[in-house]
Coordinates of C-alpha atoms in Angstrom, one line a residue:
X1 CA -4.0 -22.7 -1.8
X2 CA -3.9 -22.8 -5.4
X3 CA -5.6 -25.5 -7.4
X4 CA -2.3 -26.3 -9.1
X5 CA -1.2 -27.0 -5.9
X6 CA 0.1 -30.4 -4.3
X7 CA 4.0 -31.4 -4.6
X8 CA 6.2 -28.7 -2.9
X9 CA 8.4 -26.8 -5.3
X10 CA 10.5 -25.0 -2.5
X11 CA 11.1 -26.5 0.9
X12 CA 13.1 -24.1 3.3
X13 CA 14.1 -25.7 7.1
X14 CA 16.0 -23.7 9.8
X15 CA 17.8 -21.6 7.5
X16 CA 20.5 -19.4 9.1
X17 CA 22.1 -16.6 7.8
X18 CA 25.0 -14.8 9.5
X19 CA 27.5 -11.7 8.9
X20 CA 30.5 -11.5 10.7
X21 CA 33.0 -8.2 10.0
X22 CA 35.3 -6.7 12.1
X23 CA 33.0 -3.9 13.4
X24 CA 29.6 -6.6 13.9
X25 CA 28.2 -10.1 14.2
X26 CA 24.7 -10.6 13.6
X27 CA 22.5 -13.4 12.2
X28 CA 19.9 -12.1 9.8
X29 CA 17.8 -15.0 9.3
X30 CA 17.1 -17.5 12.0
X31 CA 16.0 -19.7 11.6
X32 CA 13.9 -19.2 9.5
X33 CA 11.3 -22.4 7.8
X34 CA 8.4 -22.4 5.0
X35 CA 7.0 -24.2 2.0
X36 CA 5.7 -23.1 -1.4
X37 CA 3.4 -25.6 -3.3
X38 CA 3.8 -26.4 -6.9
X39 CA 1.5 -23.3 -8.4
X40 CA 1.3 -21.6 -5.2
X41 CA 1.9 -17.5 -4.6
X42 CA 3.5 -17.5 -1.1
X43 CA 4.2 -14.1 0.8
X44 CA 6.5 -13.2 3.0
X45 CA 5.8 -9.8 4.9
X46 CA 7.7 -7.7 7.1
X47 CA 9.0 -4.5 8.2
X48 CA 12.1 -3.0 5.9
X49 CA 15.4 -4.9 7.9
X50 CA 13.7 -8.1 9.2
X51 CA 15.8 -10.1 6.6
X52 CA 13.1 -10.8 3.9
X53 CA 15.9 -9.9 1.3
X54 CA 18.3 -11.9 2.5
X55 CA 16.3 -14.9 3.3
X56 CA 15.5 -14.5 -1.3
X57 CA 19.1 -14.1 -1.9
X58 CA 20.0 -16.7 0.3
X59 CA 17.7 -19.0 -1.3
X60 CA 19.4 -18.6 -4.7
X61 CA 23.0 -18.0 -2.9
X62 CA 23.0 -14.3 -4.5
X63 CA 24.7 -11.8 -2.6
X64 CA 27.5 -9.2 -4.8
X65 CA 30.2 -8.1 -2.9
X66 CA 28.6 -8.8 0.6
X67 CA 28.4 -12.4 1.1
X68 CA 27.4 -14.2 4.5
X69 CA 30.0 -15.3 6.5
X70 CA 28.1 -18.5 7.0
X71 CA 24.5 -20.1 5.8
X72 CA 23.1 -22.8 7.1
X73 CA 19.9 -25.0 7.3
X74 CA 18.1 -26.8 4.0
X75 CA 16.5 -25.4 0.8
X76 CA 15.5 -28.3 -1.9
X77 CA 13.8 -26.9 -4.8
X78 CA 11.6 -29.9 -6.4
X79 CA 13.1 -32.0 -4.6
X80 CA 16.8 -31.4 -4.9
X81 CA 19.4 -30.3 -2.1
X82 CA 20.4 -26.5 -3.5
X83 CA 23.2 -27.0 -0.8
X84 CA 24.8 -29.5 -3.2
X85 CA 24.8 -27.8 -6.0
X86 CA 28.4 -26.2 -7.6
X87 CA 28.6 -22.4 -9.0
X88 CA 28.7 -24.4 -12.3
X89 CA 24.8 -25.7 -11.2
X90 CA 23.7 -22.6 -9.5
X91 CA 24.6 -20.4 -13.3
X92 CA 22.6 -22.9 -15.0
X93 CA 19.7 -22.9 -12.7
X94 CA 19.3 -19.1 -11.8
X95 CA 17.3 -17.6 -14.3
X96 CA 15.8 -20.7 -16.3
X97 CA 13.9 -23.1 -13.2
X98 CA 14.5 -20.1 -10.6
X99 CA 13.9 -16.4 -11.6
X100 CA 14.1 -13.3 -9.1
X101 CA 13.0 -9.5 -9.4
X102 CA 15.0 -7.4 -7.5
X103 CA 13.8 -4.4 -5.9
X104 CA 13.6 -0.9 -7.3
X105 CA 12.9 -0.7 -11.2
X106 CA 14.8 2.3 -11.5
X107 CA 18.8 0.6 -10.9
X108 CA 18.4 -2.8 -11.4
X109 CA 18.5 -2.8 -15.5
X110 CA 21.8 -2.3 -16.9
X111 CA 21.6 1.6 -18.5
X112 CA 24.0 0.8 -21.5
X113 CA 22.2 -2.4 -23.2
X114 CA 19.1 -2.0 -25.1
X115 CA 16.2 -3.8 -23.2
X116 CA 15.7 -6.0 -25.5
X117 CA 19.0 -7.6 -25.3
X118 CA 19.0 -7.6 -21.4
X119 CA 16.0 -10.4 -22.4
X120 CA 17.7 -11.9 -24.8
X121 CA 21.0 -12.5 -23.1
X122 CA 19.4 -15.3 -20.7
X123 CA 17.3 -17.0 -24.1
X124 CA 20.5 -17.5 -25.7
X125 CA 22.2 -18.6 -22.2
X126 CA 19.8 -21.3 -20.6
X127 CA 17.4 -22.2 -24.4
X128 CA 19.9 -21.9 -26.7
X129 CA 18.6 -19.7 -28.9
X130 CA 19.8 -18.1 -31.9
X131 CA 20.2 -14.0 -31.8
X132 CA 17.5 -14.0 -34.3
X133 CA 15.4 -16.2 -32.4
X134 CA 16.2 -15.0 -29.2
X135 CA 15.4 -11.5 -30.4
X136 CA 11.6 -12.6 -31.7
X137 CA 11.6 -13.8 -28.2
X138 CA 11.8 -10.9 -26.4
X139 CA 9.5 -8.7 -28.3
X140 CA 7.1 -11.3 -27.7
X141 CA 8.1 -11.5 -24.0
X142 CA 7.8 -7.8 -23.7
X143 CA 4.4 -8.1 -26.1
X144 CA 2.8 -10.2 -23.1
X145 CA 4.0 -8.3 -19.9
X146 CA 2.3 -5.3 -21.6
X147 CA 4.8 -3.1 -23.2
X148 CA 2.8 -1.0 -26.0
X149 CA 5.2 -1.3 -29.6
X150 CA 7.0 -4.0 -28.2
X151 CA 8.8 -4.3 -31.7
X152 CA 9.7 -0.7 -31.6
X153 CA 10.4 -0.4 -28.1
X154 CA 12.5 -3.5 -27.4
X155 CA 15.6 -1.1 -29.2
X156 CA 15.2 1.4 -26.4
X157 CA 17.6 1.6 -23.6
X158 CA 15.7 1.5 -20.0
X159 CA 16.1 5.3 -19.4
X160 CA 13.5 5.9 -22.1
X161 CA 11.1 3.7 -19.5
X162 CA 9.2 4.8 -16.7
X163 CA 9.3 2.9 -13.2
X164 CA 6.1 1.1 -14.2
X165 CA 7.4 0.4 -17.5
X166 CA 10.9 -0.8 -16.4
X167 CA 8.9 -3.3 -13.9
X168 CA 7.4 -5.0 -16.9
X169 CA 10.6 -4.8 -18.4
X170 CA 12.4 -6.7 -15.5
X171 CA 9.4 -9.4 -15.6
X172 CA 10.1 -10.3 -18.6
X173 CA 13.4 -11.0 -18.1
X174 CA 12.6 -12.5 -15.1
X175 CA 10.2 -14.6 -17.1
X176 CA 12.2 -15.4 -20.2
X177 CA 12.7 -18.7 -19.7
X178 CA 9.7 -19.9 -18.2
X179 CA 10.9 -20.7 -14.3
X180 CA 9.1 -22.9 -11.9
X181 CA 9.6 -20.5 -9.6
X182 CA 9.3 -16.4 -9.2
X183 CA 11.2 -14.7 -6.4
X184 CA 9.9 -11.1 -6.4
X185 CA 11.3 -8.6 -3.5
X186 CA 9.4 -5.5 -3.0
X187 CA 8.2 -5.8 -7.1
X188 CA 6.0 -2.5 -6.4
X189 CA 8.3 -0.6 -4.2
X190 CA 8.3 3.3 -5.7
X191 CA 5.3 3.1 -8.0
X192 CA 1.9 4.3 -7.7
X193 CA -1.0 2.8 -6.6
X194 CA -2.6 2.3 -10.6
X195 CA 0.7 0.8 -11.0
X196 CA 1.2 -1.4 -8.0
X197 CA -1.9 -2.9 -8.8
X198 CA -1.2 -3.2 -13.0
X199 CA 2.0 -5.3 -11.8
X200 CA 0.8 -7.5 -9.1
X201 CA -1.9 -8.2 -11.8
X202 CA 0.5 -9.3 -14.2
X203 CA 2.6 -11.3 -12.5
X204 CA -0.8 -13.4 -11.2
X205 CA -1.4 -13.7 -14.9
X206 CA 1.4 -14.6 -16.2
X207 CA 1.7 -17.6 -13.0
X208 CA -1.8 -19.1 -14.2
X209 CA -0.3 -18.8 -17.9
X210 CA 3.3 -20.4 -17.1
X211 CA 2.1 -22.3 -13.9
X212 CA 4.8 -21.3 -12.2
X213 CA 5.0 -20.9 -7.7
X214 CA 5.4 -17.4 -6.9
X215 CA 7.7 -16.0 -3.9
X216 CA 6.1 -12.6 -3.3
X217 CA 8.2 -10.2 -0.5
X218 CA 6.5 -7.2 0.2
X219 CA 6.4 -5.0 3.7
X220 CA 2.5 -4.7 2.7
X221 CA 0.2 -7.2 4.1
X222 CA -2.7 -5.3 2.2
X223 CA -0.4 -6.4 -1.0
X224 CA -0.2 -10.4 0.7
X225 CA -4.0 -10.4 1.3
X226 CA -5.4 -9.1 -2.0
X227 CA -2.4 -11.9 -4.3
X228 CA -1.1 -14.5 -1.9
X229 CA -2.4 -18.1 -0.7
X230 CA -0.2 -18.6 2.5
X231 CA 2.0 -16.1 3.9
X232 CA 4.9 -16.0 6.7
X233 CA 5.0 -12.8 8.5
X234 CA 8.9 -12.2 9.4
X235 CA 10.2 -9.5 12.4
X236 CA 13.4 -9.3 13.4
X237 CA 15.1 -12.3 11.1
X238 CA 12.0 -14.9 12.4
X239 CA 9.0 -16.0 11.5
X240 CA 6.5 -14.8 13.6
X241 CA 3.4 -15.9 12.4
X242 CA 2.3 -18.6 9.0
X243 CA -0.8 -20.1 7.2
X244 CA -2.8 -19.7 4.6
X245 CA -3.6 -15.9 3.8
X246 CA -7.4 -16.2 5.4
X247 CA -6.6 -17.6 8.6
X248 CA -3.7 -14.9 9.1
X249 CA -5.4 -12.1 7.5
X250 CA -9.0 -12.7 9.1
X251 CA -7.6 -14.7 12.7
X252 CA -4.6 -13.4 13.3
X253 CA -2.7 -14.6 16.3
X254 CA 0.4 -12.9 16.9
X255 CA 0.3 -9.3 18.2
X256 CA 2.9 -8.4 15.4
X257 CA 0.3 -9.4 12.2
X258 CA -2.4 -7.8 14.5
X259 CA 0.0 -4.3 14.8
X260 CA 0.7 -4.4 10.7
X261 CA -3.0 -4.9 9.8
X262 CA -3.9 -2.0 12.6
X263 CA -2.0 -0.3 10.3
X264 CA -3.7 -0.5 7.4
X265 CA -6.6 2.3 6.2
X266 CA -9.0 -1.0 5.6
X267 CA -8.6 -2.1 9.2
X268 CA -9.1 2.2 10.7
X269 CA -12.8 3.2 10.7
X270 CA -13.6 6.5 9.5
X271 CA -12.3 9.7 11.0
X272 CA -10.3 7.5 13.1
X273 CA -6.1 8.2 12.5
X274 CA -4.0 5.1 11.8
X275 CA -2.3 3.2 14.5
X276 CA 1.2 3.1 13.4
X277 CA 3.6 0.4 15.8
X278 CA 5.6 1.7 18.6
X279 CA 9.3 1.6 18.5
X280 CA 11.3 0.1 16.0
X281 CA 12.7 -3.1 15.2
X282 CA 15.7 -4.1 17.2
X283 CA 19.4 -4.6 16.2
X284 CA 20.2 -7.8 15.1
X285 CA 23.5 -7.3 16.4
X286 CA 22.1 -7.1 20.1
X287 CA 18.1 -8.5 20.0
X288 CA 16.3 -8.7 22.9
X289 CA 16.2 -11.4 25.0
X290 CA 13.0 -13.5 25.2
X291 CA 10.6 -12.8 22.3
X292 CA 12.3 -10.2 19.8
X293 CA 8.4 -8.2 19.4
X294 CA 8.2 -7.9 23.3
X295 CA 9.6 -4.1 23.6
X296 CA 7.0 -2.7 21.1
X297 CA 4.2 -5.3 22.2
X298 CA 1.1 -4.7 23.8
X299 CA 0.2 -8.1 24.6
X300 CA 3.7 -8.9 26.5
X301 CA 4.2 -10.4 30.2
X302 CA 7.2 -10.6 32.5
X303 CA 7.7 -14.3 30.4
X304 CA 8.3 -12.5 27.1
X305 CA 11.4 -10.9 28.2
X306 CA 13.0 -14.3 29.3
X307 CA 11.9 -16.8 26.6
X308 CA 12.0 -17.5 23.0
X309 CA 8.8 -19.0 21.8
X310 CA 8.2 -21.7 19.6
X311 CA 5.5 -21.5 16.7
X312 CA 2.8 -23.4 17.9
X313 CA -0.1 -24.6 16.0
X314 CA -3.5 -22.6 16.5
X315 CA -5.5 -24.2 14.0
X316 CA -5.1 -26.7 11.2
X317 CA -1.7 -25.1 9.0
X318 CA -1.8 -21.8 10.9
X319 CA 1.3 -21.1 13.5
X320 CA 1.7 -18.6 16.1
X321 CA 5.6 -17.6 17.8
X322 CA 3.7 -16.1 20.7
X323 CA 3.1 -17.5 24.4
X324 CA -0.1 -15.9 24.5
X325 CA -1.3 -17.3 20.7
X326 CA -4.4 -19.2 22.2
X327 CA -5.5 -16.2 23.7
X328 CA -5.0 -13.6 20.8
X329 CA -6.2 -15.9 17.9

């Protein structure tokens, strides 16, 4: 945990997420519960579809033209009751105490604004700057997420930006205004490794600078070992396995964290090939009964298939979902 750490900045309990159209009816997040401490880079890790994106844009109640049909559970955010809060609250709190990267670099800037006015838009919006001021902002803000000829460049318009580039760019929007908190989904997805590691770099940086907690989604647990302090490991819309990053990195006791670090080069000896999981992750419109891992598990017994288990403590701040936790950890 981070030494910053101490008073909980985000506190999510049971949260619920469900979609309901004519054609399906599935609940994406279930219940689903974690904290992040003031200061603290959390990570949430999964396979692409276990709801790791929609647990973020639940959190900030952030969806387009696809909203839930129903949310439920708590989120406070230093110490307030999100659930409370009007659309009037939510504008003024997304993007100044509560920031969020989305994923891929390469859509999420609008193409016909400069880059330097996509900053600029939330100085003038949640600090109330002047357009001069505002402007001096964001070169600076551009300056310090490592843009070279920031003053130059801050005229461009994000096609003139590689992926790398547009990343820094969308960090310092995210950035701007200085949140308490940093939601960023997938912030490395379609860069290269020089890159990848350039931008989880920064964005550690730039939390010791700001002191700000960190929300880091990735379907990497290489990327959650080498940045976070605790992690959640989600599959099929439920956390699976929690703790700090050590214990679940160096002890882990669920069969899923133990399939997605097999996984990894780091964890393969030499000359040996890579142990990719079996299967796939279930629909959500139809998940298995019992635990949702047990078709693709190697650890499973005829109990698997009939009940749901409940995160049990293995060691001090370390959770298991498994029946056989004791055993594995």
């Amino acid at each position: 945990m981070n030494a910053a750490a101490g008073s909980s900045q985000l506190e999510v309990e049971d949260l619920r997420v469900r979609f309901t159209t004519p054609a399906l009816d599935l609940t994406a997040v279930d219940g689903v519960s974690f904290r992040i401490e003031a200061g603290e880079v959390f990570g949430l890790v999964g396979e692409s579809g276990c709801g790791k994106t929609v647990t973020c844009r639940a959190l900030i109640r952030l969806f387009g033209g696809s909203p839930p049909s129903a949310i439920g559970g708590t989120v406070r955010f230093a110490g307030r009751d999100l659930a409370t809060l009007d659309e009037r609250a939510w504008s003024a709190l997304r993007g100044s105490e509560i920031s969020m990267i989305f994923q891929d670099p390469m859509t999420s800037l609008n193409p016909t604004m400069r880059v330097g006015t996509q900053i600029a838009e939330g100085l003038q919006r949640h600090r109330g700057l002047t357009a001069r001021e505002a402007r001096a902002a964001a070169i600076e803000m551009l300056a310090a997420v490592g843009v070279p000829a920031a003053e130059r460049r801050h005229l461009d318009y994000p096609h003139a930006f590689s992926g790398g580039m547009r990343q820094r760019v969308l960090i310092a929007i995210a950035l701007a205004c200085r949140p308490k908190l940093l939601i960023a989904d997938e912030p490395t997805t379609a860069l290269d490794v020089t890159v990848q590691d350039q931008i989880l770099k920064l964005i550690l940086k730039l939390r010791n600078d700001i002191g700000m907690s960190v929300l880091l989604v990735t379907h990497d647990i290489g990327v959650i070992a080498q940045t976070c302090d605790g992690v959640a490991v989600m599959y099929a819309g439920k956390i699976v396995e929690s703790g700090a990053t050590a214990q679940v990195v160096n002890r882990p006791a669920h069969p899923y964290t133990r399939a997605l670090l097999a996984a990894l080069p780091a964890h393969t000896r030499r000359g040996d090939p890579l142990r990719p999981i079996d299967g796939e992750p279930p629909n959500l419109a139809e998940p298995p009964p019992g635990c949702r891992f047990h078709p693709r598990c190697t650890f499973a017994i005829a109990a698997c298939r009939e009940i749901v288990p409940a995160p049990i403590e293995v060691e001090a701040g370390h959770r298991s979902a498994c029946l056989r936790a004791g055993e594995i950890g």
